[in-house]
Amino acid sequence: MKEQQQIIRDLIAVATGQVAHVYLGACPDQVEGQDARDHDCPACRAIMAAERLAK
């Protein structure tokens, strides 16, 4: 339960701009596409964790 709460808090931080994409790799954008994820980016890691939780 605590892990799920942390995932939600991390995702909220991305959504509110407290944690931003680094855009140095495969972050989602116009070039890489909206499904791209960069494993070295904290914002992408938060999204990936939420995606795993949603499955």
PDB file of N, CA, C and O in Angstrom:
ATOM      1  N   MET A   1       0.823  -1.197   0.000  1.00  0.00           N
ATOM      2  CA  MET A   1       0.000   0.000   0.000  1.00  0.00           C
ATOM      3  C   MET A   1       0.870   1.265   0.000  1.00  0.00           C
ATOM      4  O   MET A   1       0.588   2.193  -0.717  1.00  0.00           O
ATOM      5  N   LYS A   2       1.933   1.291   0.817  1.00  0.00           N
ATOM      6  CA  LYS A   2       2.797   2.473   0.872  1.00  0.00           C
ATOM      7  C   LYS A   2       3.494   2.710  -0.463  1.00  0.00           C
ATOM      8  O   LYS A   2       3.681   3.843  -0.867  1.00  0.00           O
ATOM      9  N   GLU A   3       3.881   1.619  -1.140  1.00  0.00           N
ATOM     10  CA  GLU A   3       4.522   1.762  -2.446  1.00  0.00           C
ATOM     11  C   GLU A   3       3.551   2.387  -3.446  1.00  0.00           C
ATOM     12  O   GLU A   3       3.932   3.261  -4.221  1.00  0.00           O
ATOM     13  N   GLN A   4       2.309   1.954  -3.419  1.00  0.00           N
ATOM     14  CA  GLN A   4       1.303   2.512  -4.313  1.00  0.00           C
ATOM     15  C   GLN A   4       1.077   3.995  -4.019  1.00  0.00           C
ATOM     16  O   GLN A   4       0.953   4.800  -4.946  1.00  0.00           O
ATOM     17  N   GLN A   5       1.055   4.359  -2.748  1.00  0.00           N
ATOM     18  CA  GLN A   5       0.887   5.767  -2.379  1.00  0.00           C
ATOM     19  C   GLN A   5       2.060   6.601  -2.870  1.00  0.00           C
ATOM     20  O   GLN A   5       1.875   7.719  -3.349  1.00  0.00           O
ATOM     21  N   GLN A   6       3.275   6.052  -2.783  1.00  0.00           N
ATOM     22  CA  GLN A   6       4.450   6.779  -3.252  1.00  0.00           C
ATOM     23  C   GLN A   6       4.399   6.960  -4.770  1.00  0.00           C
ATOM     24  O   GLN A   6       4.763   8.023  -5.287  1.00  0.00           O
ATOM     25  N   ILE A   7       3.964   5.941  -5.481  1.00  0.00           N
ATOM     26  CA  ILE A   7       3.840   6.036  -6.935  1.00  0.00           C
ATOM     27  C   ILE A   7       2.867   7.152  -7.300  1.00  0.00           C
ATOM     28  O   ILE A   7       3.136   7.959  -8.191  1.00  0.00           O
ATOM     29  N   ILE A   8       1.761   7.228  -6.596  1.00  0.00           N
ATOM     30  CA  ILE A   8       0.774   8.289  -6.867  1.00  0.00           C
ATOM     31  C   ILE A   8       1.358   9.659  -6.548  1.00  0.00           C
ATOM     32  O   ILE A   8       1.208  10.606  -7.317  1.00  0.00           O
ATOM     33  N   ARG A   9       2.070   9.778  -5.420  1.00  0.00           N
ATOM     34  CA  ARG A   9       2.699  11.062  -5.072  1.00  0.00           C
ATOM     35  C   ARG A   9       3.722  11.471  -6.124  1.00  0.00           C
ATOM     36  O   ARG A   9       3.800  12.641  -6.513  1.00  0.00           O
ATOM     37  N   ASP A  10       4.515  10.502  -6.599  1.00  0.00           N
ATOM     38  CA  ASP A  10       5.513  10.798  -7.643  1.00  0.00           C
ATOM     39  C   ASP A  10       4.840  11.257  -8.925  1.00  0.00           C
ATOM     40  O   ASP A  10       5.304  12.195  -9.581  1.00  0.00           O
ATOM     41  N   LEU A  11       3.759  10.608  -9.295  1.00  0.00           N
ATOM     42  CA  LEU A  11       3.040  10.977 -10.514  1.00  0.00           C
ATOM     43  C   LEU A  11       2.415  12.369 -10.377  1.00  0.00           C
ATOM     44  O   LEU A  11       2.440  13.156 -11.331  1.00  0.00           O
ATOM     45  N   ILE A  12       1.896  12.691  -9.216  1.00  0.00           N
ATOM     46  CA  ILE A  12       1.370  14.037  -8.969  1.00  0.00           C
ATOM     47  C   ILE A  12       2.483  15.062  -9.094  1.00  0.00           C
ATOM     48  O   ILE A  12       2.288  16.140  -9.672  1.00  0.00           O
ATOM     49  N   ALA A  13       3.668  14.740  -8.598  1.00  0.00           N
ATOM     50  CA  ALA A  13       4.808  15.657  -8.713  1.00  0.00           C
ATOM     51  C   ALA A  13       5.154  15.926 -10.178  1.00  0.00           C
ATOM     52  O   ALA A  13       5.468  17.064 -10.556  1.00  0.00           O
ATOM     53  N   VAL A  14       5.060  14.919 -11.016  1.00  0.00           N
ATOM     54  CA  VAL A  14       5.299  15.112 -12.452  1.00  0.00           C
ATOM     55  C   VAL A  14       4.193  15.978 -13.044  1.00  0.00           C
ATOM     56  O   VAL A  14       4.456  16.941 -13.766  1.00  0.00           O
ATOM     57  N   ALA A  15       2.957  15.657 -12.704  1.00  0.00           N
ATOM     58  CA  ALA A  15       1.812  16.372 -13.277  1.00  0.00           C
ATOM     59  C   ALA A  15       1.780  17.841 -12.877  1.00  0.00           C
ATOM     60  O   ALA A  15       1.299  18.685 -13.642  1.00  0.00           O
ATOM     61  N   THR A  16       2.298  18.166 -11.704  1.00  0.00           N
ATOM     62  CA  THR A  16       2.273  19.549 -11.232  1.00  0.00           C
ATOM     63  C   THR A  16       3.553  20.308 -11.531  1.00  0.00           C
ATOM     64  O   THR A  16       3.692  21.470 -11.155  1.00  0.00           O
ATOM     65  N   GLY A  17       4.495  19.650 -12.209  1.00  0.00           N
ATOM     66  CA  GLY A  17       5.727  20.323 -12.612  1.00  0.00           C
ATOM     67  C   GLY A  17       6.813  20.351 -11.555  1.00  0.00           C
ATOM     68  O   GLY A  17       7.853  20.979 -11.751  1.00  0.00           O
ATOM     69  N   GLN A  18       6.610  19.675 -10.442  1.00  0.00           N
ATOM     70  CA  GLN A  18       7.646  19.606  -9.412  1.00  0.00           C
ATOM     71  C   GLN A  18       8.794  18.714  -9.837  1.00  0.00           C
ATOM     72  O   GLN A  18       9.928  18.903  -9.391  1.00  0.00           O
ATOM     73  N   VAL A  19       8.509  17.721 -10.657  1.00  0.00           N
ATOM     74  CA  VAL A  19       9.519  16.836 -11.244  1.00  0.00           C
ATOM     75  C   VAL A  19       9.351  16.928 -12.750  1.00  0.00           C
ATOM     76  O   VAL A  19       8.263  16.678 -13.273  1.00  0.00           O
ATOM     77  N   ALA A  20      10.418  17.300 -13.430  1.00  0.00           N
ATOM     78  CA  ALA A  20      10.349  17.511 -14.881  1.00  0.00           C
ATOM     79  C   ALA A  20      11.124  16.431 -15.634  1.00  0.00           C
ATOM     80  O   ALA A  20      12.016  15.784 -15.080  1.00  0.00           O
ATOM     81  N   HIS A  21      10.778  16.262 -16.885  1.00  0.00           N
ATOM     82  CA  HIS A  21      11.544  15.386 -17.769  1.00  0.00           C
ATOM     83  C   HIS A  21      12.904  16.021 -18.029  1.00  0.00           C
ATOM     84  O   HIS A  21      13.029  17.248 -18.096  1.00  0.00           O
ATOM     85  N   VAL A  22      13.928  15.189 -18.196  1.00  0.00           N
ATOM     86  CA  VAL A  22      15.268  15.705 -18.467  1.00  0.00           C
ATOM     87  C   VAL A  22      15.493  15.932 -19.957  1.00  0.00           C
ATOM     88  O   VAL A  22      16.364  16.699 -20.349  1.00  0.00           O
ATOM     89  N   TYR A  23      14.722  15.256 -20.786  1.00  0.00           N
ATOM     90  CA  TYR A  23      14.817  15.388 -22.254  1.00  0.00           C
ATOM     91  C   TYR A  23      16.230  15.192 -22.780  1.00  0.00           C
ATOM     92  O   TYR A  23      16.665  15.880 -23.687  1.00  0.00           O
ATOM     93  N   LEU A  24      16.954  14.244 -22.199  1.00  0.00           N
ATOM     94  CA  LEU A  24      18.289  13.905 -22.693  1.00  0.00           C
ATOM     95  C   LEU A  24      18.313  12.539 -23.360  1.00  0.00           C
ATOM     96  O   LEU A  24      19.349  12.098 -23.822  1.00  0.00           O
ATOM     97  N   GLY A  25      17.179  11.883 -23.393  1.00  0.00           N
ATOM     98  CA  GLY A  25      17.108  10.551 -23.977  1.00  0.00           C
ATOM     99  C   GLY A  25      15.773  10.338 -24.649  1.00  0.00           C
ATOM    100  O   GLY A  25      15.388  11.092 -25.531  1.00  0.00           O
ATOM    101  N   ALA A  26      15.054   9.361 -24.154  1.00  0.00           N
ATOM    102  CA  ALA A  26      13.806   8.967 -24.807  1.00  0.00           C
ATOM    103  C   ALA A  26      12.572   9.460 -24.059  1.00  0.00           C
ATOM    104  O   ALA A  26      11.581   8.754 -23.949  1.00  0.00           O
ATOM    105  N   CYS A  27      12.607  10.662 -23.517  1.00  0.00           N
ATOM    106  CA  CYS A  27      11.424  11.217 -22.863  1.00  0.00           C
ATOM    107  C   CYS A  27      10.330  11.439 -23.910  1.00  0.00           C
ATOM    108  O   CYS A  27      10.629  11.700 -25.076  1.00  0.00           O
ATOM    109  N   PRO A  28       9.078  11.354 -23.496  1.00  0.00           N
ATOM    110  CA  PRO A  28       7.996  11.560 -24.460  1.00  0.00           C
ATOM    111  C   PRO A  28       7.977  13.004 -24.971  1.00  0.00           C
ATOM    112  O   PRO A  28       8.063  13.947 -24.185  1.00  0.00           O
ATOM    113  N   ASP A  29       7.938  13.132 -26.286  1.00  0.00           N
ATOM    114  CA  ASP A  29       7.862  14.455 -26.914  1.00  0.00           C
ATOM    115  C   ASP A  29       7.393  14.294 -28.350  1.00  0.00           C
ATOM    116  O   ASP A  29       6.990  13.212 -28.758  1.00  0.00           O
ATOM    117  N   GLN A  30       7.444  15.371 -29.111  1.00  0.00           N
ATOM    118  CA  GLN A  30       6.981  15.352 -30.502  1.00  0.00           C
ATOM    119  C   GLN A  30       7.837  14.433 -31.374  1.00  0.00           C
ATOM    120  O   GLN A  30       7.342  13.860 -32.342  1.00  0.00           O
ATOM    121  N   VAL A  31       9.116  14.289 -31.048  1.00  0.00           N
ATOM    122  CA  VAL A  31      10.032  13.476 -31.854  1.00  0.00           C
ATOM    123  C   VAL A  31       9.959  12.001 -31.470  1.00  0.00           C
ATOM    124  O   VAL A  31       9.800  11.135 -32.328  1.00  0.00           O
ATOM    125  N   GLU A  32      10.092  11.716 -30.178  1.00  0.00           N
ATOM    126  CA  GLU A  32      10.124  10.334 -29.704  1.00  0.00           C
ATOM    127  C   GLU A  32       8.740   9.699 -29.636  1.00  0.00           C
ATOM    128  O   GLU A  32       8.622   8.480 -29.623  1.00  0.00           O
ATOM    129  N   GLY A  33       7.705  10.517 -29.545  1.00  0.00           N
ATOM    130  CA  GLY A  33       6.342  10.010 -29.404  1.00  0.00           C
ATOM    131  C   GLY A  33       5.931  10.007 -27.943  1.00  0.00           C
ATOM    132  O   GLY A  33       6.767  10.037 -27.039  1.00  0.00           O
ATOM    133  N   GLN A  34       4.653   9.972 -27.702  1.00  0.00           N
ATOM    134  CA  GLN A  34       4.123  10.071 -26.341  1.00  0.00           C
ATOM    135  C   GLN A  34       4.295   8.793 -25.521  1.00  0.00           C
ATOM    136  O   GLN A  34       4.164   8.824 -24.299  1.00  0.00           O
ATOM    137  N   ASP A  35       4.619   7.685 -26.160  1.00  0.00           N
ATOM    138  CA  ASP A  35       4.813   6.431 -25.440  1.00  0.00           C
ATOM    139  C   ASP A  35       6.269   6.173 -25.090  1.00  0.00           C
ATOM    140  O   ASP A  35       6.588   5.154 -24.472  1.00  0.00           O
ATOM    141  N   ALA A  36       7.176   7.076 -25.463  1.00  0.00           N
ATOM    142  CA  ALA A  36       8.602   6.903 -25.177  1.00  0.00           C
ATOM    143  C   ALA A  36       8.850   7.109 -23.687  1.00  0.00           C
ATOM    144  O   ALA A  36       8.184   7.911 -23.031  1.00  0.00           O
ATOM    145  N   ARG A  37       9.832   6.382 -23.143  1.00  0.00           N
ATOM    146  CA  ARG A  37      10.224   6.512 -21.749  1.00  0.00           C
ATOM    147  C   ARG A  37      11.752   6.413 -21.647  1.00  0.00           C
ATOM    148  O   ARG A  37      12.369   5.569 -22.289  1.00  0.00           O
ATOM    149  N   ASP A  38      12.349   7.262 -20.838  1.00  0.00           N
ATOM    150  CA  ASP A  38      13.785   7.260 -20.593  1.00  0.00           C
ATOM    151  C   ASP A  38      14.024   6.736 -19.177  1.00  0.00           C
ATOM    152  O   ASP A  38      13.601   7.362 -18.204  1.00  0.00           O
ATOM    153  N   HIS A  39      14.698   5.628 -19.045  1.00  0.00           N
ATOM    154  CA  HIS A  39      14.924   5.003 -17.743  1.00  0.00           C
ATOM    155  C   HIS A  39      15.813   5.850 -16.833  1.00  0.00           C
ATOM    156  O   HIS A  39      15.854   5.607 -15.622  1.00  0.00           O
ATOM    157  N   ASP A  40      16.512   6.839 -17.363  1.00  0.00           N
ATOM    158  CA  ASP A  40      17.368   7.706 -16.562  1.00  0.00           C
ATOM    159  C   ASP A  40      16.659   8.991 -16.133  1.00  0.00           C
ATOM    160  O   ASP A  40      17.241   9.815 -15.439  1.00  0.00           O
ATOM    161  N   CYS A  41      15.417   9.176 -16.536  1.00  0.00           N
ATOM    162  CA  CYS A  41      14.665  10.394 -16.245  1.00  0.00           C
ATOM    163  C   CYS A  41      13.720  10.149 -15.066  1.00  0.00           C
ATOM    164  O   CYS A  41      12.926   9.203 -15.096  1.00  0.00           O
ATOM    165  N   PRO A  42      13.773  10.986 -14.032  1.00  0.00           N
ATOM    166  CA  PRO A  42      12.889  10.767 -12.883  1.00  0.00           C
ATOM    167  C   PRO A  42      11.398  10.883 -13.232  1.00  0.00           C
ATOM    168  O   PRO A  42      10.577  10.143 -12.674  1.00  0.00           O
ATOM    169  N   ALA A  43      11.052  11.757 -14.133  1.00  0.00           N
ATOM    170  CA  ALA A  43       9.645  11.890 -14.531  1.00  0.00           C
ATOM    171  C   ALA A  43       9.191  10.640 -15.289  1.00  0.00           C
ATOM    172  O   ALA A  43       8.091  10.121 -15.037  1.00  0.00           O
ATOM    173  N   CYS A  44      10.013  10.154 -16.177  1.00  0.00           N
ATOM    174  CA  CYS A  44       9.668   8.933 -16.920  1.00  0.00           C
ATOM    175  C   CYS A  44       9.572   7.739 -15.983  1.00  0.00           C
ATOM    176  O   CYS A  44       8.680   6.893 -16.129  1.00  0.00           O
ATOM    177  N   ARG A  45      10.472   7.654 -14.998  1.00  0.00           N
ATOM    178  CA  ARG A  45      10.411   6.550 -14.036  1.00  0.00           C
ATOM    179  C   ARG A  45       9.099   6.586 -13.249  1.00  0.00           C
ATOM    180  O   ARG A  45       8.503   5.539 -12.983  1.00  0.00           O
ATOM    181  N   ALA A  46       8.639   7.770 -12.891  1.00  0.00           N
ATOM    182  CA  ALA A  46       7.367   7.893 -12.178  1.00  0.00           C
ATOM    183  C   ALA A  46       6.216   7.421 -13.061  1.00  0.00           C
ATOM    184  O   ALA A  46       5.309   6.716 -12.594  1.00  0.00           O
ATOM    185  N   ILE A  47       6.248   7.790 -14.326  1.00  0.00           N
ATOM    186  CA  ILE A  47       5.202   7.369 -15.266  1.00  0.00           C
ATOM    187  C   ILE A  47       5.238   5.855 -15.451  1.00  0.00           C
ATOM    188  O   ILE A  47       4.193   5.193 -15.439  1.00  0.00           O
ATOM    189  N   MET A  48       6.432   5.299 -15.609  1.00  0.00           N
ATOM    190  CA  MET A  48       6.552   3.848 -15.789  1.00  0.00           C
ATOM    191  C   MET A  48       6.040   3.089 -14.572  1.00  0.00           C
ATOM    192  O   MET A  48       5.373   2.063 -14.718  1.00  0.00           O
ATOM    193  N   ALA A  49       6.318   3.586 -13.383  1.00  0.00           N
ATOM    194  CA  ALA A  49       5.821   2.937 -12.165  1.00  0.00           C
ATOM    195  C   ALA A  49       4.285   2.978 -12.133  1.00  0.00           C
ATOM    196  O   ALA A  49       3.640   1.979 -11.780  1.00  0.00           O
ATOM    197  N   ALA A  50       3.714   4.107 -12.499  1.00  0.00           N
ATOM    198  CA  ALA A  50       2.254   4.223 -12.533  1.00  0.00           C
ATOM    199  C   ALA A  50       1.655   3.317 -13.596  1.00  0.00           C
ATOM    200  O   ALA A  50       0.595   2.713 -13.382  1.00  0.00           O
ATOM    201  N   GLU A  51       2.319   3.206 -14.724  1.00  0.00           N
ATOM    202  CA  GLU A  51       1.836   2.309 -15.786  1.00  0.00           C
ATOM    203  C   GLU A  51       1.840   0.865 -15.306  1.00  0.00           C
ATOM    204  O   GLU A  51       0.891   0.115 -15.574  1.00  0.00           O
ATOM    205  N   ARG A  52       2.902   0.448 -14.587  1.00  0.00           N
ATOM    206  CA  ARG A  52       2.946  -0.919 -14.060  1.00  0.00           C
ATOM    207  C   ARG A  52       1.824  -1.130 -13.050  1.00  0.00           C
ATOM    208  O   ARG A  52       1.190  -2.191 -13.028  1.00  0.00           O
ATOM    209  N   LEU A  53       1.582  -0.152 -12.209  1.00  0.00           N
ATOM    210  CA  LEU A  53       0.531  -0.238 -11.203  1.00  0.00           C
ATOM    211  C   LEU A  53      -0.850  -0.343 -11.848  1.00  0.00           C
ATOM    212  O   LEU A  53      -1.719  -1.062 -11.354  1.00  0.00           O
ATOM    213  N   ALA A  54      -1.039   0.323 -12.959  1.00  0.00           N
ATOM    214  CA  ALA A  54      -2.342   0.347 -13.633  1.00  0.00           C
ATOM    215  C   ALA A  54      -2.658  -0.947 -14.367  1.00  0.00           C
ATOM    216  O   ALA A  54      -3.823  -1.188 -14.702  1.00  0.00           O
ATOM    217  N   LYS A  55      -1.657  -1.760 -14.607  1.00  0.00           N
ATOM    218  CA  LYS A  55      -1.904  -3.008 -15.360  1.00  0.00           C
ATOM    219  C   LYS A  55      -2.468  -4.085 -14.489  1.00  0.00           C
ATOM    220  O   LYS A  55      -2.364  -4.205 -13.365  1.00  0.00           O
TER     221      LYS A  55
END
